[in-house]
């Protein structure tokens, strides 16, 4: 402790010393400037009152009259003035030399030049012939040649000193240095802002691109589906009763990523105590339906029940009922997404991600239609396709929801992730209905009480606000803002250990926090199936990839 205290005291002493040096240097600079100005004014006045001929209004000597051109009874005052000028400029040169040393200028030559100039004045003043002049009580006419020579040498040295100071002044001009530094900082900030925008855009492109191995896998699975349709189709078969049994544990997974959806199911099944009591409802688009059907038919899931359907199978999801589908037909919205050039897309890095068409995908908005998709169910757990389940989740079905609709983990801390960050509170409708300081919560693992949902008419509430936001004046695109609105007063906070977020953008999440989590969420751009994923977190996801499947091996997935 003593050593630490001494170290702190020593550090503080060094700081005080450095601060004192800086203050001293600044004081010297100000003093030199005042001294310089005073000397200038003094000399100018001396020209008016004493007619020394040191130039018109400055220290110039081109057209001034000689000291000896003025007849006077005693040349002593003029000698004193000349000596004072020499002494003043010697002090000025010394001050500049001292200031140059304290600032540790790169060009140390200035120090030597000013020091030499100072010595030249000392040598001049101490010459025996000139010393005799100002030690004498009075001067005679015989001393005039010596006085004239002294005047000539003083003026010559003053001229040289002025020239050197003028050339070196920029090095000592603090205001000029500050302005140049400001200009440099501004230019660097401009470059940094531009680089950030370009980097954000490049990151977005990387995040939304489909890796070659993932595309290969989807194509191989589809090829298998076309070659052997009888093995994978459920058409004409009776619907298993488990898919609608409200006594079982039901999950909803909406995805067009074959591997991601399979990892969610694999991780949930492997960490469940009784897999045969779990039912997974996987919904994808028509393009990926065949691949999904093959993927989930290739292996046994320890008795767990898996339903694979296409979003097109739900006939009620049409543009006359779903606001997002109707808005997609709007010419303005199509221009917003599909007619933006690179320079327009990178203007706003904060909202750049919302320009991705995935936010218009109906798969992204299916979460608002769960009661209609599964009319016989009472409760369901919604899972994003970028999550990994690490422990049995049946405890969620034992939570008392207190009449709330949505069970979710809150994400706010301090002033971050409050409603004000997601909605436009300058709009009177938003300002009137919601508290800007209300705590936001996470989508990705949400436990929904479907009976309470139907009672509260949450889907109708979602439609109301989504229609009002057709021109994007209430919030930017995405599903979290309308979710925050729809479940504003009907969300029950869950313990944070149920759902840990940030594995797709935050490298500083502690491994202890991750190990204790029931679900980890790779939200962010660095998805675990991409090359840009964070290496320390990727194994949490890859351990549930079916690398033993032939199709995965053929496509070199993960290699």
XYZ file of C-alpha atoms in Angstrom:
559
model
C 0.000 0.000 0.000
C 2.843 2.385 0.815
C 4.470 1.664 -2.534
C 1.190 2.296 -4.307
C 0.719 5.536 -2.384
C 4.253 6.654 -3.223
C 3.658 5.728 -6.871
C 0.469 7.749 -6.955
C 2.163 10.707 -5.216
C 5.081 10.444 -7.620
C 2.736 10.341 -10.619
C 0.855 13.336 -9.270
C 4.126 15.184 -8.682
C 5.243 14.528 -12.259
C 1.896 15.758 -13.517
C 2.193 18.945 -11.390
C 5.744 19.464 -12.626
C 4.758 19.042 -16.280
C 1.731 21.272 -15.771
C 3.925 23.923 -14.139
C 6.369 23.805 -17.059
C 3.525 24.239 -19.542
C 2.093 27.182 -17.576
C 5.561 28.729 -17.266
C 6.177 28.356 -20.994
C 2.819 29.956 -21.792
C 3.559 32.810 -19.363
C 6.946 33.385 -21.001
C 5.316 33.477 -24.425
C 2.775 36.071 -23.260
C 5.475 38.091 -21.526
C 7.650 38.033 -24.645
C 4.726 39.179 -26.782
C 3.933 42.060 -24.379
C 7.587 42.947 -24.117
C 7.956 42.868 -27.897
C 4.917 45.124 -28.344
C 6.050 47.525 -25.631
C 9.512 47.763 -27.183
C 7.934 48.398 -30.561
C 5.710 51.166 -29.226
C 8.526 52.658 -27.205
C 10.775 52.862 -30.242
C 7.980 54.344 -32.359
C 7.398 57.018 -29.757
C 11.094 57.614 -29.474
C 11.125 58.412 -33.167
C 8.470 61.062 -32.607
C 9.920 62.557 -29.452
C 13.662 62.019 -29.803
C 14.063 61.879 -33.578
C 16.397 58.878 -33.537
C 15.696 58.043 -37.150
C 14.885 54.349 -36.518
C 12.320 54.207 -39.327
C 8.760 55.365 -39.873
C 6.446 53.702 -37.381
C 8.656 50.593 -36.824
C 12.235 49.443 -36.421
C 13.014 49.851 -40.110
C 16.103 51.821 -41.080
C 15.692 52.518 -44.790
C 14.575 56.141 -44.738
C 15.056 57.251 -41.119
C 17.276 60.156 -40.102
C 20.609 59.571 -38.383
C 20.955 60.007 -34.655
C 23.691 62.559 -35.265
C 21.510 64.541 -37.687
C 19.885 66.154 -34.673
C 21.978 68.764 -33.020
C 21.921 68.523 -29.268
C 23.975 69.709 -26.435
C 24.578 66.176 -25.003
C 24.502 62.826 -26.872
C 24.237 60.909 -23.523
C 20.452 60.220 -23.697
C 20.803 58.833 -27.192
C 23.611 56.550 -26.040
C 21.444 55.299 -23.174
C 18.585 54.658 -25.580
C 20.791 52.709 -27.969
C 22.164 50.661 -25.121
C 18.603 50.020 -23.860
C 17.564 48.843 -27.326
C 20.504 46.460 -27.469
C 19.745 45.170 -23.960
C 16.040 44.748 -24.773
C 16.724 42.710 -27.901
C 19.312 40.646 -26.071
C 16.640 39.799 -23.480
C 14.133 39.098 -26.261
C 16.534 36.672 -27.957
C 17.226 34.980 -24.600
C 13.493 34.633 -23.936
C 12.959 32.996 -27.332
C 15.918 30.695 -26.688
C 14.490 29.691 -23.292
C 11.022 29.170 -24.753
C 12.445 27.062 -27.581
C 14.265 24.840 -25.078
C 11.165 24.319 -22.910
C 9.012 23.354 -25.889
C 11.728 20.993 -27.119
C 11.372 22.144 -30.694
C 12.400 19.725 -33.372
C 14.660 22.305 -34.918
C 17.256 22.801 -32.200
C 19.103 25.145 -34.522
C 16.779 27.933 -33.375
C 18.103 27.587 -29.867
C 21.686 28.062 -31.035
C 20.746 30.955 -33.332
C 18.960 32.914 -30.617
C 21.662 32.163 -28.089
C 24.326 33.384 -30.561
C 22.331 36.541 -31.204
C 22.175 37.205 -27.482
C 25.919 36.696 -27.141
C 26.527 39.074 -30.071
C 24.679 41.824 -28.225
C 26.671 41.119 -25.058
C 29.952 41.217 -26.987
C 28.917 44.453 -28.689
C 27.974 46.191 -25.442
C 31.149 44.995 -23.717
C 33.558 46.239 -26.399
C 36.132 48.469 -24.656
C 35.650 51.346 -27.084
C 31.892 51.385 -26.561
C 32.135 50.698 -22.835
C 34.214 53.821 -22.484
C 31.402 55.838 -24.065
C 28.676 54.975 -21.590
C 31.026 54.970 -18.612
C 31.977 58.543 -19.415
C 30.027 61.274 -17.679
C 29.865 63.342 -20.858
C 30.599 62.888 -24.549
C 32.540 65.228 -26.772
C 32.497 65.822 -30.496
C 35.520 63.555 -30.753
C 33.370 60.618 -29.582
C 30.865 61.038 -32.416
C 32.631 58.641 -34.879
C 32.651 55.907 -32.224
C 28.992 56.627 -31.388
C 28.101 56.459 -35.103
C 29.865 53.104 -35.427
C 28.074 51.829 -32.331
C 24.749 52.925 -33.813
C 25.517 51.146 -37.089
C 26.410 47.867 -35.405
C 23.364 47.971 -33.086
C 21.031 48.587 -36.042
C 22.608 45.782 -38.047
C 22.178 43.309 -35.214
C 18.599 44.472 -34.634
C 17.835 43.931 -38.329
C 19.266 40.407 -38.232
C 17.406 39.634 -34.997
C 14.131 40.886 -36.475
C 14.615 38.764 -39.556
C 15.348 35.603 -37.570
C 12.393 36.211 -35.248
C 10.051 36.794 -38.188
C 11.129 33.526 -39.789
C 10.839 31.579 -36.519
C 7.683 33.248 -35.222
C 5.414 30.536 -36.631
C 7.088 28.019 -34.339
C 6.170 30.128 -31.325
C 2.713 31.311 -32.437
C 0.433 29.243 -30.169
C -2.798 30.462 -31.764
C -1.561 29.551 -35.224
C -0.530 26.115 -33.982
C -3.935 25.610 -32.357
C -5.728 26.573 -35.560
C -3.563 24.245 -37.633
C -4.196 21.452 -35.140
C -7.952 22.093 -35.299
C -7.843 21.958 -39.100
C -5.934 18.678 -38.953
C -8.363 17.173 -36.431
C -11.331 18.235 -38.560
C -9.812 16.650 -41.675
C -9.018 13.422 -39.812
C -12.561 13.301 -38.382
C -13.978 13.683 -41.879
C -11.873 10.766 -43.069
C -12.802 8.703 -40.002
C -16.533 9.317 -40.507
C -16.276 8.311 -44.145
C -14.285 5.188 -43.245
C -16.848 4.236 -40.569
C -19.693 4.509 -43.047
C -17.865 2.444 -45.633
C -16.908 -0.093 -42.959
C -20.470 -0.354 -41.681
C -21.746 -0.882 -45.198
C -19.095 -3.539 -45.902
C -19.932 -5.261 -42.620
C -23.610 -5.236 -43.541
C -22.860 -6.796 -46.924
C -20.734 -9.486 -45.259
C -23.429 -10.196 -42.664
C -26.273 -10.538 -45.155
C -24.401 -12.555 -47.766
C -24.969 -16.304 -48.040
C -21.765 -18.351 -47.602
C -20.966 -20.691 -50.478
C -21.111 -23.764 -48.230
C -24.553 -22.803 -46.907
C -25.878 -22.250 -50.434
C -24.356 -25.577 -51.486
C -26.055 -27.380 -48.599
C -29.478 -25.933 -49.450
C -29.054 -26.957 -53.094
C -27.920 -30.486 -52.209
C -30.866 -30.960 -49.845
C -33.267 -29.667 -52.485
C -31.753 -32.034 -55.038
C -32.367 -34.902 -52.628
C -35.968 -33.741 -52.117
C -36.640 -33.693 -55.857
C -34.977 -37.068 -56.420
C -36.929 -38.869 -53.655
C -40.188 -36.993 -53.022
C -41.894 -39.968 -51.406
C -39.379 -40.037 -48.548
C -39.858 -36.471 -47.444
C -43.390 -35.344 -48.220
C -46.155 -35.270 -45.606
C -48.917 -34.691 -48.114
C -51.854 -37.045 -47.674
C -50.651 -38.133 -44.267
C -52.686 -37.614 -41.135
C -51.463 -34.769 -38.955
C -49.800 -36.157 -35.790
C -51.922 -35.203 -32.773
C -48.824 -34.063 -30.848
C -48.502 -31.022 -33.125
C -51.683 -29.563 -31.626
C -51.499 -30.994 -28.134
C -51.512 -28.018 -25.725
C -50.116 -30.192 -22.923
C -46.724 -30.480 -24.685
C -43.935 -27.914 -24.912
C -44.239 -26.013 -28.191
C -41.587 -23.915 -29.955
C -41.892 -21.595 -32.971
C -38.849 -21.149 -35.251
C -39.152 -18.988 -38.395
C -36.119 -19.192 -40.683
C -34.838 -19.559 -44.250
C -31.438 -20.800 -43.001
C -31.310 -24.609 -42.981
C -28.269 -25.013 -40.751
C -29.303 -22.289 -38.307
C -32.768 -23.792 -37.802
C -31.297 -27.267 -37.298
C -28.862 -25.948 -34.654
C -31.731 -24.424 -32.680
C -33.600 -27.736 -32.699
C -30.482 -29.834 -32.034
C -29.428 -27.724 -29.047
C -32.923 -27.658 -27.561
C -33.369 -31.434 -27.940
C -29.936 -32.380 -26.596
C -30.423 -30.249 -23.499
C -33.993 -31.300 -22.739
C -34.698 -33.945 -20.121
C -37.693 -35.417 -21.953
C -37.309 -34.683 -25.701
C -40.495 -36.576 -26.650
C -42.560 -33.909 -24.900
C -41.219 -31.113 -27.115
C -42.759 -29.960 -30.401
C -40.916 -27.680 -32.851
C -42.871 -25.713 -35.442
C -40.403 -24.680 -38.170
C -41.759 -22.240 -40.760
C -39.781 -21.198 -43.835
C -40.486 -19.807 -47.301
C -41.461 -21.845 -50.346
C -37.969 -21.678 -51.804
C -36.370 -23.388 -48.791
C -39.237 -25.706 -47.862
C -37.806 -28.772 -49.626
C -34.370 -28.333 -48.065
C -35.890 -27.920 -44.595
C -38.038 -31.038 -45.008
C -35.011 -33.148 -45.952
C -32.841 -31.696 -43.180
C -35.296 -32.628 -40.441
C -36.042 -36.087 -41.897
C -32.427 -37.202 -42.058
C -32.050 -37.956 -38.350
C -33.956 -38.892 -35.253
C -34.401 -36.239 -32.590
C -34.843 -38.557 -29.618
C -38.579 -38.579 -30.044
C -39.073 -34.826 -30.381
C -41.788 -33.799 -32.852
C -40.915 -31.468 -35.734
C -43.341 -29.783 -38.092
C -41.976 -28.070 -41.229
C -44.284 -25.735 -43.149
C -44.042 -22.894 -45.640
C -45.376 -19.452 -44.802
C -47.485 -19.715 -47.947
C -49.419 -22.563 -46.268
C -51.113 -20.004 -43.997
C -53.795 -18.593 -46.258
C -54.776 -15.742 -43.949
C -51.323 -14.142 -44.443
C -52.141 -11.957 -47.442
C -51.814 -8.273 -48.299
C -55.447 -7.554 -47.466
C -54.864 -8.657 -43.856
C -51.130 -8.116 -43.187
C -50.037 -4.430 -43.238
C -46.406 -5.264 -44.005
C -47.340 -7.198 -47.135
C -49.572 -4.356 -48.265
C -46.817 -1.810 -47.606
C -44.382 -3.899 -49.627
C -46.549 -3.185 -52.664
C -46.021 0.561 -52.108
C -43.850 2.230 -54.748
C -42.243 4.478 -52.112
C -41.142 1.542 -49.981
C -39.776 -0.318 -52.987
C -37.711 2.729 -53.946
C -36.453 2.996 -50.365
C -35.092 -0.547 -50.557
C -34.255 -1.307 -54.135
C -33.332 1.990 -55.834
C -30.681 3.278 -53.420
C -27.145 3.674 -54.682
C -24.071 3.051 -52.577
C -23.601 6.717 -51.667
C -27.201 6.937 -50.447
C -27.037 3.666 -48.549
C -24.019 4.827 -46.540
C -25.302 8.264 -45.554
C -26.767 7.110 -42.249
C -24.799 4.368 -40.483
C -27.232 4.300 -37.556
C -30.212 3.271 -39.671
C -28.329 1.577 -42.500
C -29.241 -1.904 -41.261
C -32.940 -1.130 -41.583
C -32.539 -0.784 -45.348
C -32.056 -4.523 -45.614
C -35.127 -6.109 -47.267
C -35.199 -8.811 -44.568
C -37.169 -6.341 -42.461
C -39.979 -6.641 -45.005
C -39.867 -10.425 -45.059
C -43.060 -11.918 -43.736
C -40.915 -14.509 -41.930
C -39.672 -11.665 -39.775
C -43.219 -10.575 -38.913
C -44.794 -13.998 -38.325
C -44.152 -13.557 -34.607
C -47.171 -11.225 -34.488
C -49.549 -13.953 -35.742
C -48.789 -16.833 -33.372
C -52.339 -17.188 -31.932
C -53.800 -17.520 -35.441
C -51.096 -19.893 -36.652
C -51.565 -22.195 -33.637
C -55.187 -21.748 -32.556
C -55.288 -24.802 -30.260
C -52.234 -23.885 -28.206
C -52.225 -21.946 -24.927
C -48.506 -21.168 -24.653
C -45.553 -21.184 -27.055
C -41.854 -20.295 -26.932
C -40.560 -18.206 -29.827
C -36.888 -18.731 -30.746
C -34.794 -16.832 -33.298
C -32.633 -18.913 -35.638
C -29.390 -17.369 -34.320
C -29.729 -18.737 -30.791
C -28.286 -21.789 -29.047
C -30.132 -23.576 -26.226
C -27.833 -24.656 -23.374
C -30.204 -26.121 -20.802
C -33.694 -27.526 -20.421
C -36.293 -24.796 -21.036
C -39.368 -26.460 -19.555
C -39.051 -24.207 -16.498
C -40.471 -21.380 -18.611
C -43.835 -23.147 -18.734
C -43.896 -23.120 -14.917
C -43.526 -19.330 -14.635
C -46.544 -17.410 -13.414
C -47.120 -14.835 -16.151
C -49.398 -12.683 -13.936
C -51.811 -12.244 -16.825
C -49.063 -10.840 -19.084
C -48.695 -11.815 -22.731
C -44.952 -11.707 -23.341
C -42.188 -13.076 -21.117
C -38.859 -11.518 -22.104
C -35.488 -10.451 -20.711
C -35.124 -6.694 -20.293
C -32.121 -5.083 -22.005
C -32.024 -1.591 -20.491
C -29.247 -0.326 -18.245
C -28.697 3.315 -17.384
C -30.149 5.386 -20.206
C -29.512 2.707 -22.850
C -32.137 0.561 -24.586
C -35.067 2.631 -23.445
C -38.137 3.243 -25.570
C -36.705 6.623 -26.614
C -33.983 4.844 -28.601
C -36.467 2.957 -30.775
C -39.352 5.322 -31.433
C -39.893 8.880 -32.582
C -41.043 10.704 -29.462
C -41.354 13.958 -31.357
C -44.482 12.463 -32.913
C -47.567 13.365 -30.829
C -49.061 9.842 -30.982
C -45.901 8.231 -29.608
C -45.380 10.971 -27.032
C -48.936 10.634 -25.763
C -49.054 6.835 -25.437
C -45.592 5.767 -24.242
C -42.971 6.600 -21.641
C -39.602 7.314 -23.296
C -37.802 5.943 -20.230
C -39.657 2.624 -20.300
C -37.301 -0.362 -20.374
C -36.917 -2.228 -23.662
C -36.733 -6.017 -23.854
C -35.177 -8.552 -26.231
C -36.660 -10.454 -29.114
C -35.085 -13.860 -29.718
C -36.389 -15.915 -26.840
C -39.936 -14.885 -25.936
C -42.461 -16.904 -23.990
C -45.994 -16.038 -25.121
C -49.246 -16.717 -23.293
C -51.513 -17.094 -26.324
C -54.708 -17.001 -24.283
C -53.725 -13.625 -22.796
C -52.692 -12.510 -26.287
C -56.158 -13.229 -27.653
C -57.777 -11.552 -24.667
C -55.684 -8.379 -25.054
C -56.156 -8.379 -28.864
C -52.435 -7.807 -29.416
C -52.487 -8.644 -33.126
C -55.112 -5.930 -33.699
C -52.938 -3.512 -31.721
C -49.966 -4.395 -33.933
C -52.038 -3.806 -37.091
C -53.208 -0.421 -35.816
C -49.692 0.910 -35.246
C -48.164 -0.746 -38.316
C -50.754 0.991 -40.510
C -49.948 4.346 -38.899
C -46.267 3.838 -39.628
C -46.577 3.289 -43.370
C -44.388 6.361 -44.018
C -41.907 5.335 -41.276
C -42.597 8.430 -39.169
C -43.211 6.594 -35.872
C -40.196 4.277 -35.944
C -37.651 2.861 -38.333
C -38.244 -0.523 -39.877
C -37.823 -3.778 -38.000
C -39.853 -5.889 -35.589
C -38.576 -4.704 -32.203
C -40.234 -1.230 -32.215
C -43.716 -2.565 -33.104
C -43.129 -5.347 -30.575
C -42.309 -2.808 -27.863
C -45.498 -0.969 -28.765
C -47.726 -4.027 -29.050
C -46.648 -5.511 -25.712
C -46.033 -2.170 -23.958
C -47.945 -2.945 -20.772
C -48.233 -6.710 -21.167
C -44.600 -7.880 -20.836
C -43.322 -9.797 -17.828
C -39.556 -9.444 -17.201
C -37.673 -12.749 -17.035
C -34.480 -13.442 -15.144
C -31.501 -12.416 -17.292
C -29.944 -15.880 -17.063
C -32.639 -17.175 -19.371
C -31.370 -15.172 -22.327
C -27.857 -13.712 -22.838
C -27.466 -11.498 -25.889
C -24.666 -9.892 -27.883
C -22.566 -12.825 -29.096
C -22.771 -11.417 -32.621
C -21.245 -8.029 -31.813
C -19.901 -7.841 -28.243
C -16.571 -9.640 -27.624
C -16.444 -8.700 -23.933
C -19.261 -10.930 -22.666
C -17.884 -13.023 -19.821
C -17.716 -16.787 -20.259
C -19.230 -17.257 -16.782
C -22.310 -15.329 -17.879
C -22.495 -17.427 -21.051
C -22.087 -20.728 -19.206
C -24.928 -19.843 -16.815
C -27.306 -18.859 -19.622
C -30.212 -21.035 -20.727
C -30.079 -19.476 -24.184
C -27.257 -17.528 -25.877
C -28.126 -15.232 -28.740
C -25.820 -14.358 -31.654
C -27.663 -11.133 -32.407
C -25.574 -8.721 -34.450
C -23.735 -8.988 -37.743
C -21.162 -11.598 -36.697
C -23.323 -14.683 -37.094
C -21.656 -17.991 -36.143
C -22.062 -19.448 -39.666
C -20.124 -16.527 -41.216
C -16.379 -16.028 -41.559
C -16.663 -12.792 -39.582
C -17.937 -14.614 -36.470
C -15.990 -14.159 -33.232
C -13.763 -17.180 -32.700
C -14.228 -17.313 -28.923
C -17.999 -17.770 -29.311
C -18.242 -19.851 -32.491
C -17.717 -23.253 -30.736
C -20.896 -22.675 -28.728
C -22.781 -22.929 -32.029
C -20.676 -25.369 -34.084
C -20.979 -28.111 -31.426
C -24.603 -28.549 -32.518
C -23.983 -28.666 -36.285
C -24.579 -32.114 -37.815
C -21.117 -32.543 -39.317
C -21.695 -36.287 -39.623
C -24.382 -35.746 -42.278
C -23.216 -36.541 -45.798
C -24.574 -33.313 -47.282
C -22.775 -31.178 -44.720
C -19.504 -32.973 -45.439
C -19.878 -32.676 -49.225
C -20.349 -28.904 -48.973
C -17.332 -28.494 -46.641
C -19.499 -26.559 -44.226
C -17.495 -24.892 -41.486
C -14.140 -25.684 -43.079
